[in-house]
XYZ file of N, CA, C and O in Angstrom:
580
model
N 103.212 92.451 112.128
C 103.272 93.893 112.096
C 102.772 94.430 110.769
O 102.193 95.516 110.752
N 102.955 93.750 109.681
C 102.610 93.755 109.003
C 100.747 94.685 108.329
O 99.892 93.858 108.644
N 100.320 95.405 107.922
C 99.049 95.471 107.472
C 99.011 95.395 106.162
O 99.799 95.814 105.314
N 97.631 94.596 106.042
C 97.649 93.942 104.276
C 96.314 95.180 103.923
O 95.489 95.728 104.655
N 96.567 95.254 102.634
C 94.995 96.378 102.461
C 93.914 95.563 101.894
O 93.810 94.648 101.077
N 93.061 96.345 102.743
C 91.428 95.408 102.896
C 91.102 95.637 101.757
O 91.133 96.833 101.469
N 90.678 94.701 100.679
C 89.921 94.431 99.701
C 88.797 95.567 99.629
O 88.522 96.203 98.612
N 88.127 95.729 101.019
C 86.523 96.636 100.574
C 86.908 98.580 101.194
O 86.113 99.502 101.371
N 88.204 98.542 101.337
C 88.321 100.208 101.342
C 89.155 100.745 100.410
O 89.828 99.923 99.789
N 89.335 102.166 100.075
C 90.236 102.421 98.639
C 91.301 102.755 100.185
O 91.048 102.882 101.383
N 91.991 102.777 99.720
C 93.482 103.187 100.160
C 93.809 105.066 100.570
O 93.484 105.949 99.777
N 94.264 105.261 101.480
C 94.009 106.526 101.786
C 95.169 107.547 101.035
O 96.386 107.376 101.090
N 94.513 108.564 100.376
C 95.414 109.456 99.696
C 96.493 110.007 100.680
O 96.350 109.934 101.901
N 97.832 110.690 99.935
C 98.791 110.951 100.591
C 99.892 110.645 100.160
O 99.926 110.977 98.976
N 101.064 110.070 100.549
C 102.284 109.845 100.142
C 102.459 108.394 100.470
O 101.818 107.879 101.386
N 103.192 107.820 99.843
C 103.613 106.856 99.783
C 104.747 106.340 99.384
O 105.139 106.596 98.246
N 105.599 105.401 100.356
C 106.664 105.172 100.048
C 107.125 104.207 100.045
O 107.247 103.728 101.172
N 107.637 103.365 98.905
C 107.932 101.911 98.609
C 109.261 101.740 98.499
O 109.935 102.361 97.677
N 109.828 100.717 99.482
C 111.179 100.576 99.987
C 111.952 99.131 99.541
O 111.315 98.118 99.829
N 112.683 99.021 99.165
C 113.402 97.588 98.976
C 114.819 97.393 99.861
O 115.650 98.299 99.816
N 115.011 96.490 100.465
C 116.256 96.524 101.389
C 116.948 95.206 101.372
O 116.291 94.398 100.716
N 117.894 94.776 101.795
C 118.773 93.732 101.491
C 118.584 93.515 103.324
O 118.137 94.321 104.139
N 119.086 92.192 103.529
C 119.099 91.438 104.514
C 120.042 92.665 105.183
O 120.941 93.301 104.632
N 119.395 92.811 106.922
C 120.588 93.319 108.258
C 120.362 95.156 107.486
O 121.232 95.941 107.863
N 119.603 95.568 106.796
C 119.321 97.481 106.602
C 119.263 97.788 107.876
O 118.630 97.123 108.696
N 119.909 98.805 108.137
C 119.471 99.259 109.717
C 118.428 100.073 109.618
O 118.586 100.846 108.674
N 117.168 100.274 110.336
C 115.818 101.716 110.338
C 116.868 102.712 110.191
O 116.551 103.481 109.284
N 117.893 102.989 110.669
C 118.965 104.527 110.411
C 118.964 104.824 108.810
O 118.711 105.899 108.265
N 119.273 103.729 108.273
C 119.787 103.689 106.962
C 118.398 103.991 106.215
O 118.300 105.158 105.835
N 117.414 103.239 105.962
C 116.459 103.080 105.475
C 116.353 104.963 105.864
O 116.945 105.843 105.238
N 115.739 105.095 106.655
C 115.544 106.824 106.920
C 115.916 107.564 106.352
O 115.377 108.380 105.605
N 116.994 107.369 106.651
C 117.974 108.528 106.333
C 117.869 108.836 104.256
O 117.956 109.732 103.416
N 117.651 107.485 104.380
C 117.245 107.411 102.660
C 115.776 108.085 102.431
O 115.659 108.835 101.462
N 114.770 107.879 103.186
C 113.797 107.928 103.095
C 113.549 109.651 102.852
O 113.004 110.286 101.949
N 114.045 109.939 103.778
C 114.119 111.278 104.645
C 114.812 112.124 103.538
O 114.283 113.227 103.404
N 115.660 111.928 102.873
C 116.294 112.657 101.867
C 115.859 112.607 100.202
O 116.211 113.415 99.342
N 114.852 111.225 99.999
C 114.216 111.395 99.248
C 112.965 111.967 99.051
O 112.416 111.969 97.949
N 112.391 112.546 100.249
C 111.485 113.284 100.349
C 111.217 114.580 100.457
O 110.184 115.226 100.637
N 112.898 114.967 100.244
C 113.181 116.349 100.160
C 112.463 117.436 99.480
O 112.538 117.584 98.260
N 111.482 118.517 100.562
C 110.742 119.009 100.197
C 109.119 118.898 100.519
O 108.208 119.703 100.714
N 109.248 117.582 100.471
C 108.101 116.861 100.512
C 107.838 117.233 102.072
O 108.831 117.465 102.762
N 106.033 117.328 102.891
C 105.940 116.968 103.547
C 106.487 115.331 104.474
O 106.284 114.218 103.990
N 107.042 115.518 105.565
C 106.699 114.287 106.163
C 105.662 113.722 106.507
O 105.412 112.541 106.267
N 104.828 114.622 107.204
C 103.668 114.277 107.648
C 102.297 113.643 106.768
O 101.256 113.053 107.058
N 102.931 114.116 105.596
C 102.213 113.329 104.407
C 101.996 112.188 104.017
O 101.115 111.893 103.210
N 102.948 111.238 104.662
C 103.358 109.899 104.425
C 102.123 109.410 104.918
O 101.598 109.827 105.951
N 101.551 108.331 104.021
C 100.693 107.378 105.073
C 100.647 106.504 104.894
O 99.698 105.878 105.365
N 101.718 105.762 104.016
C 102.128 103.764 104.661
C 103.433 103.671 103.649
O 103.537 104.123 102.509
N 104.577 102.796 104.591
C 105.487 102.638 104.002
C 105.099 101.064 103.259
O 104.236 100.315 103.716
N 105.941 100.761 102.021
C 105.457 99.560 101.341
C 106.519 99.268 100.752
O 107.416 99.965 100.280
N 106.275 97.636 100.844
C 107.059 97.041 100.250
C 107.138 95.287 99.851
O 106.058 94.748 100.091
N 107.769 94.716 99.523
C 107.297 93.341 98.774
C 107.274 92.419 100.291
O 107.967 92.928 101.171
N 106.473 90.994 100.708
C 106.000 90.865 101.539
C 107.328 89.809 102.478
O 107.253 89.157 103.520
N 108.520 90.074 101.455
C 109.485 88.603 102.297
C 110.183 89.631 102.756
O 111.283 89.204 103.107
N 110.061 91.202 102.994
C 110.657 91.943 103.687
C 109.658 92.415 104.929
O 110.072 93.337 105.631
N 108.229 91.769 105.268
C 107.741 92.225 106.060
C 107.807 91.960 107.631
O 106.961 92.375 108.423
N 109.029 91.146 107.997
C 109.621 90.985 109.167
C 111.145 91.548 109.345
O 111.629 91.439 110.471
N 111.847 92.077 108.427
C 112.707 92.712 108.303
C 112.980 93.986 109.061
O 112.728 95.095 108.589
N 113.574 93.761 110.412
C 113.592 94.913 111.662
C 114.115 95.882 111.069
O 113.140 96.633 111.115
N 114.970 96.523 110.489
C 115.108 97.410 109.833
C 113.970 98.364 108.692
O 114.175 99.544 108.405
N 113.297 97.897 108.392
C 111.633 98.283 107.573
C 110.790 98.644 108.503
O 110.111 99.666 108.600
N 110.916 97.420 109.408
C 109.300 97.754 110.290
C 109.748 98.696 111.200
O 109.003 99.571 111.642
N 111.045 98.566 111.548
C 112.078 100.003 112.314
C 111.507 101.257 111.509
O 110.889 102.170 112.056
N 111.786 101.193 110.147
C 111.417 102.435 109.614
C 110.016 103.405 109.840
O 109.638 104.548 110.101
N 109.590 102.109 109.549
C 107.341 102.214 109.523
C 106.811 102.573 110.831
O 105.782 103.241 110.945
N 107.698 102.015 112.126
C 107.752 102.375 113.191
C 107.941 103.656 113.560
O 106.963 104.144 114.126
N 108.737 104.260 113.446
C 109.403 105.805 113.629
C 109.008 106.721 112.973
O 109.171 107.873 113.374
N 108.271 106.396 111.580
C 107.286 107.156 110.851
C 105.747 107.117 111.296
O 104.832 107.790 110.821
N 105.706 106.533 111.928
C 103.996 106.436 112.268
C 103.415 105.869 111.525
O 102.248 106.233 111.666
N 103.486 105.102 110.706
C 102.786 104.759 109.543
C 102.742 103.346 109.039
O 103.743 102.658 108.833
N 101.741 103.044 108.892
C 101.570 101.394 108.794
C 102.873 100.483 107.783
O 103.765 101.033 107.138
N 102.700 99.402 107.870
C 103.898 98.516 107.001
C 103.323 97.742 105.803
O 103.784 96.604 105.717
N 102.474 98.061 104.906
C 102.030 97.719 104.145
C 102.634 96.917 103.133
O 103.270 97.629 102.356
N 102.692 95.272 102.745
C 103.196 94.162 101.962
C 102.548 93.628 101.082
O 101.515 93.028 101.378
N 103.022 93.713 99.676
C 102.320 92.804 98.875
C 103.209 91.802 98.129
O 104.405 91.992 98.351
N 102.897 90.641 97.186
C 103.791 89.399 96.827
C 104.318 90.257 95.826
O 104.092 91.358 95.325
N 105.361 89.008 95.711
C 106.102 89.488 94.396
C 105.338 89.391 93.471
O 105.115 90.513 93.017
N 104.671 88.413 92.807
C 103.417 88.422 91.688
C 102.735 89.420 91.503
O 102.307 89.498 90.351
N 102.303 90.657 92.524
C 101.542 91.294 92.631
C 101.900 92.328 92.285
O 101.147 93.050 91.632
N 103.370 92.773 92.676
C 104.480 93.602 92.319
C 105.177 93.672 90.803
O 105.400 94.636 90.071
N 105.415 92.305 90.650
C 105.681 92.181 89.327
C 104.493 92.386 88.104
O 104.981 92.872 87.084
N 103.400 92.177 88.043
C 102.377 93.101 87.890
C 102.477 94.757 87.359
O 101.476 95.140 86.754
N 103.174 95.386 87.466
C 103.263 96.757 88.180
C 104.044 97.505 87.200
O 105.260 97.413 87.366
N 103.563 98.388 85.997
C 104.958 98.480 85.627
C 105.544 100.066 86.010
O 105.014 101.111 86.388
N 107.235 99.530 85.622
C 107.895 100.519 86.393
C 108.803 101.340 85.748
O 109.102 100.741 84.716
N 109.382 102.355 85.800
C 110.529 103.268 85.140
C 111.741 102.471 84.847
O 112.377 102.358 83.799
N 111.982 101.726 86.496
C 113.436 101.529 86.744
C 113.519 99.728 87.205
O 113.864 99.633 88.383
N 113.349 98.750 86.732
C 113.011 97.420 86.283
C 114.552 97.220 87.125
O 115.332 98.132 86.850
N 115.127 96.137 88.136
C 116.218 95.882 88.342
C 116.299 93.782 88.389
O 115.597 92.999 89.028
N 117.514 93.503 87.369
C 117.504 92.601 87.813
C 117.865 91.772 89.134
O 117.667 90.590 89.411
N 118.409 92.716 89.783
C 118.805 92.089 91.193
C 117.517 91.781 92.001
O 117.330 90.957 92.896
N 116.761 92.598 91.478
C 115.164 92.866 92.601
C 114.712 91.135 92.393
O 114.504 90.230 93.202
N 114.690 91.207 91.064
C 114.174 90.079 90.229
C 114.642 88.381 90.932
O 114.018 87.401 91.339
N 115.880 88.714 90.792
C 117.250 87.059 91.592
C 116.959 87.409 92.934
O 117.426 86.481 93.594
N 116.452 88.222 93.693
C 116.755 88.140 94.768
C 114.763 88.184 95.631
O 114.666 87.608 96.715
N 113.883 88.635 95.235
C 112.555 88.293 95.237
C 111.708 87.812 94.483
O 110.672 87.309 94.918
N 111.869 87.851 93.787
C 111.038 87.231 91.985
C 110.005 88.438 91.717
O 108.813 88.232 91.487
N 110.439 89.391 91.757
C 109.899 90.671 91.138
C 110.717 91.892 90.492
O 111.777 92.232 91.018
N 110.309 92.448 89.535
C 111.975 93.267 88.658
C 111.951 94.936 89.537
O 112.804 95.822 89.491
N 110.957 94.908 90.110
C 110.861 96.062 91.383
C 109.858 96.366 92.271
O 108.667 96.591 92.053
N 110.605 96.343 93.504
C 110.157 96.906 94.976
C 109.753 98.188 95.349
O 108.594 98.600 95.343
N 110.846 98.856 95.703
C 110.380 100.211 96.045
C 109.031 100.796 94.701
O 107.900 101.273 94.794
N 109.693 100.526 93.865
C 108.854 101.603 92.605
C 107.208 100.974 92.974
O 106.262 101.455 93.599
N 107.403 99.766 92.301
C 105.825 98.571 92.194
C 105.527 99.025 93.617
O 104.708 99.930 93.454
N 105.712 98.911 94.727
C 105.178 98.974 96.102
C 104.348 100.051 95.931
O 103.124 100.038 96.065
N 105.177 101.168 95.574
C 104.530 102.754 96.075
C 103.748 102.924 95.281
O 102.795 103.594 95.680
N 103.688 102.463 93.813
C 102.521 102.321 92.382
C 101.463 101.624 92.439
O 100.458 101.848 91.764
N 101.635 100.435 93.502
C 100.679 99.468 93.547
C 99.104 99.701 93.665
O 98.336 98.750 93.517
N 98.643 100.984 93.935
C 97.198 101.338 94.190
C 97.103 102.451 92.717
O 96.005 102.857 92.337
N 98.510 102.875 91.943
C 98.200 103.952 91.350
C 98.938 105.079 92.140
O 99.683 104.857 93.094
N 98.656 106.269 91.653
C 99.081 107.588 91.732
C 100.461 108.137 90.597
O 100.640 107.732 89.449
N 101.152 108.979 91.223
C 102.377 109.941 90.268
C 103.809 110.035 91.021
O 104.115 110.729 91.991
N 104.558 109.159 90.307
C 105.617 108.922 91.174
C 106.044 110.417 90.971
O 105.961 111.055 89.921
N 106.551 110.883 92.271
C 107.276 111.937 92.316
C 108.839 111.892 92.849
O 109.420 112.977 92.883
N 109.370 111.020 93.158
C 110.285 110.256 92.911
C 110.661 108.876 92.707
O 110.315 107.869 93.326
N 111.513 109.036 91.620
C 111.671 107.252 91.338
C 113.063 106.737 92.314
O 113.681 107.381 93.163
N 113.254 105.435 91.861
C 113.662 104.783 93.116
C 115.400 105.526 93.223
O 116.077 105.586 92.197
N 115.722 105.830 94.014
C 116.650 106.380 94.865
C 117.493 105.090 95.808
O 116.873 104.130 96.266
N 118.798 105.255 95.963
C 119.305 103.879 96.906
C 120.371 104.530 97.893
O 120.691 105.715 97.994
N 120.751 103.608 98.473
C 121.450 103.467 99.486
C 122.962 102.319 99.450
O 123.230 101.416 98.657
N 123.331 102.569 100.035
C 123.772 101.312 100.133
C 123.300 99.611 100.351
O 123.812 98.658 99.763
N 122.096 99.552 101.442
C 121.591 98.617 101.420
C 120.034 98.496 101.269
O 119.410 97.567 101.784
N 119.335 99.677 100.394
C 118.058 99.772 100.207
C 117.834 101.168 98.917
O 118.606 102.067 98.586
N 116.322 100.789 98.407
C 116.035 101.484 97.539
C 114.610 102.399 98.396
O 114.254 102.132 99.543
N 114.063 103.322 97.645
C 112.840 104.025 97.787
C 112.593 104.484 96.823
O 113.466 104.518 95.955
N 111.161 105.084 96.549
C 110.497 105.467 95.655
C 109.086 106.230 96.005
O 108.350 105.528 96.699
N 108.615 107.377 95.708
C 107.928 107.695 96.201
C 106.746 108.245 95.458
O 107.042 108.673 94.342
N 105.492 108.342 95.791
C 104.311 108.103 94.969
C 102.956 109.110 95.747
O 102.633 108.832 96.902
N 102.449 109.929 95.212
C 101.399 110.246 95.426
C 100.047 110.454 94.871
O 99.521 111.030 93.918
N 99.663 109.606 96.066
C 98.250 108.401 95.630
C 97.015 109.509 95.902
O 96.695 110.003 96.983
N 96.515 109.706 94.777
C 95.222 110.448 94.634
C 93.917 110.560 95.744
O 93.381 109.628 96.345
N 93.709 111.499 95.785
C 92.256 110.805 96.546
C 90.930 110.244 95.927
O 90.548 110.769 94.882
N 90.212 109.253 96.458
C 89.219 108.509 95.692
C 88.207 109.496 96.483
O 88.071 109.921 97.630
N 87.491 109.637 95.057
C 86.045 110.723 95.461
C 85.162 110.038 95.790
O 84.934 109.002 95.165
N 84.395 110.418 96.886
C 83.379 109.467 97.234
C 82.397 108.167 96.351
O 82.454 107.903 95.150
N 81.996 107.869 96.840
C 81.252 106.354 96.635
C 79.587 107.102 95.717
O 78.831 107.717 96.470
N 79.246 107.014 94.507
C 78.042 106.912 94.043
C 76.865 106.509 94.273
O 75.745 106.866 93.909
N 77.386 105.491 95.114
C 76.113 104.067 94.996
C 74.561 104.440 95.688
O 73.410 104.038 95.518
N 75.320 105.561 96.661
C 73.943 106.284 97.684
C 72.870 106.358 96.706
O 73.111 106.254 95.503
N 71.784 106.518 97.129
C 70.668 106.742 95.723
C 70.224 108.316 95.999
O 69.828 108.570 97.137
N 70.256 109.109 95.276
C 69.523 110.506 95.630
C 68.546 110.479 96.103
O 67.535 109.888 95.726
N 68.764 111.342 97.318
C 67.070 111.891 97.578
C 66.176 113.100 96.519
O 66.532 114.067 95.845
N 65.055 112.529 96.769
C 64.328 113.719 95.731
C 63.949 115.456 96.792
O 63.882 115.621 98.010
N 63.891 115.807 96.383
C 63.650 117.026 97.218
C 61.741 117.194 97.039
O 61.092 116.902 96.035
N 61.237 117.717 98.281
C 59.629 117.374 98.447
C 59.057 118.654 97.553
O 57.845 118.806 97.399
């Protein structure tokens, strides 16, 4: 269920939201978090939920990504840890080998967190909006006759 991002496209502007959850999150929970950290925010803005990749079978996530319309986007912990962040947790760290999820997820292409990570009882979020990439240069001009 999972979608990984293709190496040869930029990533589509919009919102983004990077989630961390503990084993058995219900999609209710995750939401309801989601949903309240976006307060204000368009929903419809969202365009991929994210998060580190040993949560990418986690029915409760892909529950979430599901009900949002919006793809399930995973990257490693290495990739994540990479990433730096406001709010660094060591639990993230003992428990995936990265010091943050939600934040690193939603940062991972770039943009302006407009909220930092927010929790739940059994999950975090964080939310990020990812710029748009201005078109491609490479075309060669035409000359005009």
């Amino acid at each position: 269920m999972a979608d990984a991002p293709s190496g040869g496209t930029s990533p589509e502007p919009g919102l983004v939201v990077g989630v961390g959850a503990a084993k058995g999150v219900s999609a209710e929970e995750l939401l309801a978090l989601i949903l309240g950290s976006l307060a204000g925010l368009p929903v419809g803005s969202v365009v991929e939920l994210a998060t580190v990749d040993a949560k990418s079978g986690e029915p409760g996530v892909v529950g979430a990504a599901r009900r949002l319309g919006v793809p399930l986007v995973t990257y490693s912990a290495g990739e994540l840890a990479a990433v730096a962040v406001p709010s660094p947790s060591g639990a993230a760290l003992a428990a995936v080998g990265t010091p943050s999820v939600a934040e690193a997820s939603a940062l991972r292409h770039g943009g302006q967190l407009l909220v930092p990570k927010q929790k739940s009882a059994m999950a975090t979020c964080a939310v990020v909006r990812r710029p748009a990439v201005p078109p491609s240069r490479s075309a060669p001009l035409q000359e005009k006759p």
